[in-house]
Coordinates of C-alpha atoms in Angstrom, one line a residue:
M95 CA 155.6 103.6 165.6
S96 CA 154.2 104.8 162.4
S97 CA 156.0 107.6 160.5
G98 CA 152.8 108.9 158.7
R99 CA 154.0 107.8 155.3
H100 CA 152.3 105.2 153.1
T101 CA 154.4 103.1 150.8
I102 CA 152.7 102.1 147.5
A103 CA 153.9 98.9 145.9
Y104 CA 153.1 99.4 142.2
S105 CA 154.2 95.9 141.4
A106 CA 151.4 94.8 143.6
S107 CA 148.8 96.4 141.2
P108 CA 146.3 93.8 140.1
L109 CA 146.4 95.2 136.5
L110 CA 150.2 94.9 136.3
A111 CA 150.2 91.7 138.1
S112 CA 147.7 90.1 135.7
R113 CA 149.1 88.3 132.6
T114 CA 148.4 89.8 129.2
P115 CA 146.8 87.4 126.8
V116 CA 149.3 86.1 124.2
W117 CA 146.8 86.5 121.3
R118 CA 146.5 90.2 121.9
S119 CA 150.2 91.0 121.6
R120 CA 150.4 88.8 118.6
F121 CA 147.5 90.7 117.1
V122 CA 149.1 94.0 117.6
L123 CA 152.4 92.7 116.2
A124 CA 150.5 91.4 113.2
L125 CA 148.8 94.7 112.6
L126 CA 152.2 96.4 112.7
A127 CA 153.7 93.9 110.3
L128 CA 150.7 94.2 108.0
A129 CA 151.1 98.0 108.0
F130 CA 154.8 97.8 107.1
A131 CA 154.0 95.3 104.4
G132 CA 151.4 97.6 103.0
L133 CA 153.9 100.5 103.0
A134 CA 156.5 98.2 101.4
G135 CA 154.0 97.1 98.8
R136 CA 153.0 100.7 98.0
A137 CA 156.6 101.6 97.7
V138 CA 157.2 98.7 95.3
Y139 CA 154.2 99.8 93.2
V140 CA 155.2 103.5 93.2
Q141 CA 158.9 102.9 92.5
L142 CA 158.6 99.9 90.2
L143 CA 155.2 98.7 88.9
G144 CA 153.5 102.1 88.6
N145 CA 156.6 104.2 88.1
D146 CA 155.7 105.3 84.6
F147 CA 152.3 106.7 85.7
F148 CA 153.6 108.6 88.6
Q149 CA 156.6 109.9 86.7
K150 CA 154.3 111.3 84.0
Q151 CA 152.1 112.9 86.6
G152 CA 155.1 114.5 88.3
E153 CA 156.5 115.7 85.0
A154 CA 153.1 117.0 83.9
R155 CA 153.2 119.3 87.0
F156 CA 156.8 120.3 87.2
A157 CA 158.7 119.2 84.0
R158 CA 158.9 121.5 81.0
N159 CA 160.3 121.3 77.5
I160 CA 162.3 124.5 76.8
E161 CA 162.8 125.2 73.1
L162 CA 166.3 126.5 72.3
P163 CA 165.6 128.5 69.1
A164 CA 168.1 128.5 66.2
S165 CA 169.4 131.8 65.0
R166 CA 168.0 132.4 61.5
G167 CA 170.7 132.9 58.9
R168 CA 171.5 136.3 57.5
V169 CA 170.6 137.6 54.1
L170 CA 173.6 139.4 52.6
D171 CA 174.1 141.5 49.5
R172 CA 176.8 140.7 47.0
N173 CA 179.3 142.8 49.0
G174 CA 178.5 141.1 52.3
L175 CA 176.3 144.0 53.6
I176 CA 173.4 142.8 55.8
L177 CA 169.9 142.9 54.3
A178 CA 168.3 140.8 57.0
S179 CA 169.6 139.5 60.4
S180 CA 168.3 138.2 63.7
V181 CA 168.9 139.8 67.1
P182 CA 168.1 138.2 70.5
A183 CA 164.6 138.8 71.9
Y184 CA 162.4 137.2 74.5
G185 CA 158.9 135.7 74.7
I186 CA 157.1 136.6 78.0
W187 CA 154.8 133.8 79.1
A188 CA 152.6 132.8 82.0
D189 CA 151.8 129.4 83.5
G190 CA 149.4 129.5 86.5
A191 CA 150.3 133.1 87.4
D192 CA 148.3 134.9 90.2
V193 CA 145.7 137.2 88.7
N194 CA 145.6 139.1 92.0
N195 CA 149.2 140.0 92.1
P196 CA 149.6 143.8 92.8
Q197 CA 152.4 144.1 90.2
L198 CA 150.1 143.2 87.2
G199 CA 149.4 146.8 86.5
Q200 CA 153.1 147.5 86.1
L201 CA 153.5 144.4 84.0
A202 CA 150.7 145.5 81.7
K203 CA 152.5 148.8 81.1
L204 CA 155.8 147.1 80.3
L205 CA 154.0 144.8 77.8
D206 CA 152.1 147.7 76.3
M207 CA 148.7 146.1 77.2
S208 CA 145.7 147.1 79.2
K209 CA 145.5 145.5 82.6
T210 CA 142.1 143.9 81.7
A211 CA 143.6 142.2 78.6
L212 CA 146.6 141.0 80.6
T213 CA 144.4 139.6 83.3
E214 CA 142.3 137.7 80.8
R215 CA 145.4 136.1 79.3
I216 CA 146.8 135.2 82.8
K217 CA 143.5 133.5 83.6
R218 CA 144.0 131.3 80.6
S219 CA 147.4 130.3 82.0
A220 CA 145.6 128.4 84.8
D221 CA 145.1 125.6 82.2
G222 CA 148.8 125.8 81.0
F223 CA 151.4 127.8 79.1
V224 CA 150.2 131.1 77.5
Y225 CA 152.3 133.7 75.8
L226 CA 151.8 137.3 77.0
K227 CA 154.0 139.0 74.4
R228 CA 156.6 138.0 71.9
Q229 CA 159.9 139.5 70.8
V230 CA 160.4 141.7 73.8
D231 CA 163.8 143.4 74.0
E232 CA 166.4 142.8 76.7
P233 CA 165.8 146.0 78.8
T234 CA 162.1 145.3 79.0
R235 CA 162.7 141.7 79.9
E236 CA 165.0 142.8 82.8
R237 CA 162.3 145.1 84.2
I238 CA 159.7 142.4 84.0
K239 CA 162.0 140.0 85.9
A240 CA 162.5 142.6 88.6
L241 CA 158.8 142.5 89.3
N242 CA 159.2 138.9 90.5
I243 CA 155.7 137.8 89.6
T244 CA 155.2 134.1 90.4
G245 CA 154.2 132.1 87.2
V246 CA 155.5 134.7 84.8
S247 CA 158.7 133.9 83.0
D248 CA 160.5 134.3 79.6
T249 CA 162.1 132.3 76.9
K250 CA 164.8 133.3 74.5
E251 CA 163.9 133.8 70.8
Y252 CA 165.0 136.0 67.9
K253 CA 163.7 139.1 66.2
R254 CA 164.3 139.9 62.5
Q255 CA 165.8 143.2 61.5
Y256 CA 166.0 144.8 58.0
P257 CA 168.5 147.6 57.7
E258 CA 167.6 148.6 54.1
A259 CA 163.9 149.0 55.1
Q260 CA 161.6 150.0 52.2
A261 CA 164.4 150.0 49.5
A262 CA 164.9 146.3 49.6
A263 CA 161.6 145.1 51.1
H264 CA 160.2 143.4 48.0
V265 CA 163.5 141.5 47.5
V266 CA 164.2 140.3 51.0
G267 CA 160.5 139.9 52.2
F268 CA 159.9 139.2 55.9
T269 CA 159.2 136.5 58.5
N270 CA 156.3 136.0 60.8
I271 CA 156.4 136.0 64.6
E272 CA 157.6 132.4 64.5
N273 CA 160.6 133.4 62.3
K274 CA 159.2 131.6 59.2
G275 CA 159.6 133.2 55.8
I276 CA 156.4 134.8 54.5
E277 CA 157.6 136.8 51.5
G278 CA 160.5 137.3 49.2
I279 CA 163.9 135.7 49.8
E280 CA 162.9 134.9 53.4
L281 CA 160.2 132.6 51.9
A282 CA 162.2 131.3 48.9
F283 CA 165.1 130.2 51.0
N284 CA 163.3 129.5 54.3
T285 CA 164.7 126.0 54.7
Q286 CA 168.3 127.1 54.4
L287 CA 167.8 130.2 56.6
S288 CA 165.8 128.5 59.3
G289 CA 168.1 125.9 60.8
H290 CA 166.8 123.6 63.5
S291 CA 165.7 124.4 67.0
G292 CA 167.2 122.6 70.0
S293 CA 165.5 121.6 73.2
R294 CA 166.0 121.2 77.0
R295 CA 163.9 119.0 79.3
V296 CA 164.0 120.5 82.8
L297 CA 162.3 120.1 86.2
K298 CA 160.9 123.3 87.8
D299 CA 159.7 124.0 91.3
R300 CA 156.4 125.8 92.0
M301 CA 158.1 129.2 91.7
G302 CA 159.1 128.4 88.1
S303 CA 162.8 128.0 88.9
I304 CA 164.8 125.3 87.1
I305 CA 165.9 122.5 89.5
E306 CA 167.6 120.1 87.2
D307 CA 167.9 118.9 83.6
L308 CA 166.0 115.7 82.9
R309 CA 168.0 114.7 79.9
D310 CA 171.0 115.9 77.8
V311 CA 170.5 119.3 76.1
I312 CA 169.9 119.1 72.3
P313 CA 171.7 122.2 71.0
P314 CA 170.2 124.3 68.1
V315 CA 171.6 124.3 64.6
N316 CA 171.7 127.8 63.3
G317 CA 170.5 128.7 59.8
K318 CA 172.9 129.3 56.9
D319 CA 173.6 132.7 55.5
I320 CA 172.3 133.5 51.9
Q321 CA 174.4 135.9 49.8
L322 CA 172.4 137.5 47.0
S323 CA 173.5 139.0 43.7
I324 CA 171.7 142.2 44.8
D325 CA 173.9 145.2 45.3
S326 CA 172.3 147.2 48.2
K327 CA 173.7 150.5 46.8
V328 CA 172.3 149.9 43.3
Q329 CA 169.0 148.7 44.9
F330 CA 168.8 151.9 46.9
F331 CA 169.5 154.3 44.0
A332 CA 167.0 152.4 41.7
Y333 CA 164.4 152.7 44.4
D334 CA 165.1 156.3 45.1
Q335 CA 164.9 157.3 41.4
L336 CA 161.7 155.3 41.0
R337 CA 160.1 156.9 44.0
N338 CA 161.0 160.4 42.7
A339 CA 159.4 159.6 39.3
V340 CA 156.2 158.1 40.7
Q341 CA 155.7 161.2 42.9
L342 CA 156.7 163.6 40.1
H343 CA 154.2 162.2 37.7
N344 CA 151.5 161.4 40.3
A345 CA 151.7 157.8 39.1
K346 CA 150.1 154.7 40.6
S347 CA 153.3 152.7 41.0
G348 CA 156.6 151.9 39.4
S349 CA 159.1 149.1 39.0
A350 CA 162.8 148.9 38.0
V351 CA 165.1 145.9 37.3
V352 CA 168.9 146.1 37.0
L353 CA 170.8 143.1 35.6
D354 CA 174.4 142.3 35.1
A355 CA 174.3 141.4 31.4
Q356 CA 177.4 139.2 31.4
S357 CA 176.9 137.2 34.6
G358 CA 173.1 137.1 34.6
E359 CA 173.0 138.4 38.2
V360 CA 170.1 140.5 39.4
L361 CA 171.6 143.7 40.9
A362 CA 168.3 145.3 41.8
L363 CA 164.6 144.7 41.9
A364 CA 162.9 147.9 43.0
N365 CA 159.2 148.8 43.5
Y366 CA 157.3 151.9 44.7
P367 CA 155.2 152.1 46.8
S368 CA 157.0 149.9 49.2
Y369 CA 156.7 149.0 52.9
D370 CA 158.9 148.6 56.0
P371 CA 159.3 144.8 56.7
S372 CA 160.0 145.6 60.3
A373 CA 156.6 147.2 60.8
R374 CA 154.1 144.9 59.1
Q375 CA 150.8 146.0 60.7
N376 CA 147.9 146.6 58.4
L377 CA 149.8 145.6 55.3
S378 CA 147.7 144.6 52.3
G379 CA 148.5 142.1 49.5
D380 CA 148.8 145.0 47.0
T381 CA 151.6 146.6 49.1
L382 CA 153.5 143.4 49.5
R383 CA 153.4 142.4 45.9
N384 CA 156.8 142.5 44.0
R385 CA 155.3 144.2 40.9
S386 CA 158.5 143.8 38.9
I387 CA 158.1 140.0 38.9
T388 CA 154.4 139.4 39.6
D389 CA 152.6 142.0 37.5
T390 CA 152.3 141.5 33.7
F391 CA 151.1 143.9 31.1
E392 CA 151.2 144.6 27.3
P393 CA 154.8 145.8 26.8
G394 CA 154.1 148.1 23.8
S395 CA 157.0 149.2 21.6
T396 CA 159.7 147.5 23.6
M397 CA 158.8 144.4 21.5
K398 CA 159.7 146.0 18.2
P399 CA 163.5 145.2 18.3
F400 CA 162.8 141.5 18.5
V401 CA 160.7 141.6 15.3
V402 CA 163.4 143.5 13.6
A403 CA 166.1 141.2 14.8
L404 CA 164.1 138.2 13.6
A405 CA 163.7 139.8 10.1
L406 CA 167.5 140.5 10.0
D407 CA 168.4 137.1 11.1
S408 CA 166.1 135.5 8.5
G409 CA 167.6 137.6 5.7
V410 CA 164.2 139.2 5.0
V411 CA 165.6 142.8 5.5
T412 CA 168.8 144.7 6.1
P413 CA 169.3 147.8 8.2
Q414 CA 169.0 149.9 5.0
T415 CA 165.8 148.2 3.7
R416 CA 163.2 151.0 3.1
F417 CA 159.5 150.9 3.9
E418 CA 156.8 153.4 3.1
T419 CA 154.9 154.4 6.3
A420 CA 152.8 157.1 4.7
P421 CA 150.0 158.2 5.3
G422 CA 150.8 157.3 8.9
Y423 CA 148.5 154.3 9.2
I424 CA 147.8 150.8 7.8
N425 CA 144.6 148.9 7.6
I426 CA 144.5 145.2 8.6
G427 CA 141.0 144.0 7.8
R428 CA 138.6 146.2 9.7
H429 CA 141.3 147.5 12.0
R430 CA 143.5 150.6 11.6
I431 CA 147.0 150.7 13.1
S432 CA 148.5 154.2 13.3
D433 CA 151.8 156.1 14.1
S434 CA 151.8 159.1 16.3
H435 CA 152.4 161.1 13.1
E436 CA 153.4 160.5 9.5
H437 CA 157.1 159.6 8.9
G438 CA 157.1 158.8 5.2
V439 CA 159.8 156.4 3.9
L440 CA 161.9 154.9 6.7
T441 CA 164.8 152.4 6.7
V442 CA 164.6 149.5 9.1
S443 CA 167.1 151.4 11.4
E444 CA 164.9 154.5 11.3
I445 CA 161.8 152.4 12.1
V446 CA 163.4 151.5 15.4
E447 CA 164.7 155.0 15.9
K448 CA 161.3 156.6 15.3
S449 CA 159.3 153.7 16.8
S450 CA 157.0 153.4 13.8
N451 CA 154.1 151.0 14.3
V452 CA 153.3 151.0 10.6
G453 CA 156.9 150.1 9.7
T454 CA 157.1 147.4 12.3
V455 CA 153.8 145.9 11.1
K456 CA 155.0 145.8 7.5
I457 CA 158.2 144.0 8.6
S458 CA 156.1 141.5 10.5
M459 CA 154.0 140.8 7.4
E460 CA 157.2 139.4 5.9
L461 CA 157.6 136.9 8.7
P462 CA 155.8 133.6 9.5
A463 CA 153.7 133.7 12.7
Q464 CA 155.5 130.6 13.9
A465 CA 158.9 132.3 13.7
M466 CA 157.7 135.3 15.6
W467 CA 156.1 133.0 18.3
Q468 CA 159.3 131.0 18.6
T469 CA 161.5 134.2 18.9
F470 CA 159.2 135.6 21.6
T471 CA 159.3 132.3 23.5
Q472 CA 163.1 132.0 23.2
V473 CA 163.6 135.4 24.9
G474 CA 161.2 134.4 27.8
I475 CA 157.9 135.9 26.8
G476 CA 155.1 133.6 28.1
Q477 CA 157.7 131.6 30.1
K478 CA 157.9 131.6 33.9
P479 CA 161.3 133.0 35.0
V480 CA 163.7 130.3 36.3
I481 CA 164.5 132.0 39.6
P482 CA 163.8 130.9 43.1
F483 CA 161.4 133.7 43.9
P484 CA 157.7 133.3 44.9
G485 CA 155.0 134.6 42.6
A486 CA 157.1 135.0 39.5
A487 CA 154.5 135.4 36.6
S488 CA 154.7 133.7 33.2
G489 CA 152.9 136.4 31.2
R490 CA 150.8 135.6 28.2
L491 CA 151.7 134.5 24.7
R492 CA 149.1 132.5 22.8
N493 CA 150.2 129.7 20.4
Y494 CA 150.8 131.1 16.9
E495 CA 148.2 128.7 15.4
S496 CA 145.4 130.8 16.9
W497 CA 146.8 134.2 15.7
R498 CA 144.6 136.2 13.4
P499 CA 146.3 138.6 10.9
V500 CA 145.5 141.6 13.1
E501 CA 146.8 139.9 16.2
K502 CA 150.1 139.0 14.5
A503 CA 150.3 142.7 13.5
T504 CA 149.6 144.1 17.0
M505 CA 152.0 141.6 18.7
S506 CA 154.8 143.0 16.6
Y507 CA 154.5 146.3 18.5
G508 CA 153.6 144.8 21.9
Y509 CA 149.9 144.4 22.1
G510 CA 148.1 141.1 22.5
L511 CA 150.8 139.6 24.7
S512 CA 152.0 140.3 28.2
A513 CA 155.2 140.3 30.2
S514 CA 156.6 141.6 33.5
V515 CA 159.4 144.2 33.9
F516 CA 161.7 141.4 34.9
Q517 CA 160.9 139.4 31.7
L518 CA 161.6 142.5 29.6
A519 CA 164.9 143.1 31.3
H520 CA 165.8 139.4 30.8
A521 CA 164.8 139.5 27.1
Y522 CA 167.1 142.5 26.4
T523 CA 170.1 140.6 27.5
V524 CA 170.0 139.0 24.0
F525 CA 171.0 142.4 22.6
A526 CA 173.4 143.3 25.4
R527 CA 175.3 140.0 24.7
N528 CA 176.2 138.5 21.3
G529 CA 172.7 137.3 20.5
D530 CA 172.4 134.8 23.3
I531 CA 170.1 135.2 26.3
A532 CA 171.7 134.8 29.8
P533 CA 170.2 132.6 32.5
L534 CA 169.4 134.8 35.5
T535 CA 170.2 134.3 39.2
M536 CA 169.4 136.0 42.5
L537 CA 172.5 134.5 44.1
K538 CA 176.0 135.9 43.8
T539 CA 178.1 134.2 41.1
N540 CA 181.6 134.5 39.7
G541 CA 182.1 135.8 36.2
P542 CA 180.3 135.5 32.9
V543 CA 177.9 132.7 32.2
A544 CA 177.1 130.9 28.9
G545 CA 173.8 131.9 27.3
I546 CA 171.3 130.3 24.9
P547 CA 171.7 131.5 21.3
V548 CA 168.8 133.3 19.8
F549 CA 170.2 135.6 17.1
S550 CA 173.6 135.7 15.4
P551 CA 176.3 138.0 16.8
Q552 CA 176.1 140.1 13.7
V553 CA 172.4 140.7 14.1
A554 CA 172.8 141.5 17.8
A555 CA 175.4 144.1 16.8
Q556 CA 173.1 145.6 14.1
V557 CA 170.2 145.9 16.6
R558 CA 172.5 147.5 19.2
T559 CA 173.3 150.2 16.7
M560 CA 169.6 150.8 16.0
L561 CA 168.8 151.0 19.8
A562 CA 171.6 153.5 20.2
L563 CA 169.9 155.7 17.6
A564 CA 166.6 155.5 19.6
T565 CA 168.4 157.3 22.5
G566 CA 170.0 159.9 20.2
D567 CA 168.8 163.4 19.6
E568 CA 166.4 162.4 16.8
G569 CA 165.2 159.3 18.6
T570 CA 162.3 158.8 21.0
A571 CA 164.3 158.8 24.2
P572 CA 167.1 161.5 24.3
K573 CA 166.3 161.7 28.0
A574 CA 167.8 158.3 28.5
Q575 CA 171.3 159.7 27.7
T576 CA 173.6 159.5 30.7
L577 CA 176.6 161.6 31.7
G578 CA 179.8 159.9 30.8
Y579 CA 178.3 156.6 29.4
S580 CA 176.8 155.7 26.1
V581 CA 173.4 154.0 26.3
A582 CA 171.0 152.2 24.0
G583 CA 167.4 151.1 24.5
K584 CA 163.8 151.3 23.5
T585 CA 160.8 153.2 24.7
G586 CA 157.3 151.8 25.2
T587 CA 154.0 153.3 25.9
A588 CA 150.9 151.1 26.3
R589 CA 147.3 151.9 26.9
K590 CA 145.7 150.0 29.8
V591 CA 142.9 147.6 29.4
E592 CA 139.7 148.4 31.3
G593 CA 136.7 146.2 30.9
K594 CA 136.4 145.2 27.2
G595 CA 138.5 148.0 25.8
Y596 CA 141.4 150.4 26.3
A597 CA 141.1 153.4 28.6
N598 CA 143.0 156.7 28.4
K599 CA 145.4 155.4 31.0
Y600 CA 149.0 154.4 30.2
R601 CA 152.1 152.5 31.3
A602 CA 155.4 154.1 30.3
F603 CA 158.5 151.9 29.7
F604 CA 162.1 152.1 28.9
V605 CA 164.4 149.1 28.5
G606 CA 168.0 149.4 27.6
Y607 CA 171.6 148.8 28.4
A608 CA 175.0 150.5 28.9
P609 CA 177.6 151.1 27.7
A610 CA 176.2 150.9 24.3
D611 CA 179.2 149.3 22.5
K612 CA 180.1 146.9 25.3
P613 CA 177.1 146.4 27.5
K614 CA 177.6 145.7 31.1
I615 CA 174.2 146.2 32.6
V616 CA 170.5 146.0 31.4
V617 CA 167.9 148.3 33.1
A618 CA 164.2 148.1 32.6
V619 CA 161.8 150.7 34.0
M620 CA 158.0 150.9 34.1
I621 CA 155.8 153.7 35.5
D622 CA 152.2 152.8 35.9
E623 CA 149.5 155.4 35.1
P624 CA 151.4 158.7 35.1
R625 CA 148.7 161.4 35.7
K626 CA 150.3 164.8 35.2
G627 CA 150.0 165.2 31.4
Q628 CA 153.1 163.3 30.3
F629 CA 152.8 159.6 29.7
Y630 CA 155.3 158.6 27.0
G631 CA 158.1 156.2 27.9
G632 CA 160.7 158.6 26.6
L633 CA 159.5 161.4 28.9
V634 CA 158.5 159.4 32.0
A635 CA 160.6 156.2 32.2
A636 CA 163.7 157.2 30.3
P637 CA 165.0 159.7 33.0
V638 CA 164.8 157.0 35.6
F639 CA 166.8 154.7 33.3
S640 CA 169.4 157.5 32.8
Q641 CA 170.0 158.1 36.5
T642 CA 170.0 154.4 37.4
V643 CA 172.5 153.6 34.7
Q644 CA 174.8 156.4 35.9
N645 CA 174.7 155.4 39.5
T646 CA 175.1 151.7 38.8
L647 CA 178.1 152.0 36.5
R648 CA 179.8 154.4 38.9
I649 CA 179.2 152.0 41.8
M650 CA 180.6 149.2 39.7
G651 CA 183.8 151.3 39.1
L652 CA 183.3 151.3 35.3
Q653 CA 185.2 154.1 33.6
P654 CA 183.2 156.5 31.4
D655 CA 183.3 155.7 27.7
Q656 CA 182.5 159.1 26.3
T657 CA 183.1 162.8 27.0
V658 CA 180.9 164.1 29.7
R659 CA 178.3 166.5 28.4
P660 CA 175.1 167.9 29.8
N661 CA 171.9 165.8 29.4
I662 CA 169.7 166.8 26.6
N663 CA 166.5 168.1 28.0
A664 CA 164.1 167.4 25.1
V665 CA 160.6 168.7 25.4
G666 CA 157.6 167.4 23.4
V667 CA 159.3 164.3 22.0
E668 CA 156.6 161.7 21.2
E669 CA 156.7 158.1 20.3
S670 CA 154.3 155.6 18.9
F671 CA 152.2 153.3 20.9

């Protein structure tokens, strides 16, 4: 009896019961073996034979070299006060960032850019690394990181700061965005200050996060500090007095140099107008120029003491030798050389005291041109200053063989040759010392240095006495007198050359030292083109000398060498050109 169920015997299926051909199974097995062999071969090629290629391709997409910047060395004054230093900052950059990110508007505000400008920069990042902004401070960097914009990151760098700002700008100079020296000490000592950057090779994911280091980190080597001979307080006071004088006389510019006469150290190099080295936008070359070193000019009557010293040293004259200067002028060929007014008979000492052109020319007529040229050369006129400072000018001093009689005469009172304020200050160390000229330095040293002899100690002492008379009540610069300290020096007033002749424009000078008997410092001051009536060195430049000397000696802790009395306020004192 049937139960109604049908039993299916699957093993009885003709398909299953049929024998599979052996070649087909072997073919399938061969295909599988061939596939595995291909994969194994590809693996061998990728991992071994073509490894360098694929490694480079992977690194090109995800590996990055991160520069580890070195901290630039500090620039210090002689007392260890900071004139330039580096503080941490950050460079914000993009690498394949999304131009459609909704946070770009906020990022643009933080970077102080327009959204359009930022978008254009980010588009360029599709081809690789692009800086968005350099030297961003820490708070701004943290706000940018909080935006969490894919492809935007930062790298550590340094920003230069200059605490003394305008007062020391022409000394210290500044660096560019890459922290390389561009002007001043920053340029002159760039190699020592820079150090060496380190590096880090890392692997990043597509979000810009660092996954691992690909090699050992090369640490940066920080730059070395440079300690200058500059005294930041002396520098500030010199700059401040210079600024006041330029503004008072509506002058074009001014420069001042302060030297330690015994050690040869430069204590101050001041110029006005100046600039802020931390804000360098729209600066011109004229503003950046360190006029005290780079600008040269005819130094006028400040050259007279060297002619007198040469005559004394040669035995041609004594301090009491008398010369007739009447009627107030002397003719050399077709040329007339005049004094500001007639003085009559003057001794050599009085010629310096009254700054007589006629008397100086008559002394020079007793001297060989070669001897004058050699003396000027020995004190540095026409010679490039031996200091590590960019742009230091040599000035001009033609060879004596080409001098005509009138040129020899005019050179005796400072026309026909040129020098910088720095060169004049250096030259006067020969009187502040015992007849030898000191080598100068911008770096701090210890104690006195040996100089190069130019005049005998006796002659140097005689000229010091004459230069003290020039700052006395009957001299050309009573306004150079300083409260508590004796001073000595020489005025100078030179007309400016314009075109083929001289214009009614002037430079006013005063170069001197203090204390008068035992000089410690030399100070040179130049005011260019005073335009408020007064233009003589004794009226325009000497007061700057007076205040600079007083402040400098007080800062140096030098005790006054004379009874304190009020400054003499002479009006209408004139001097010769």
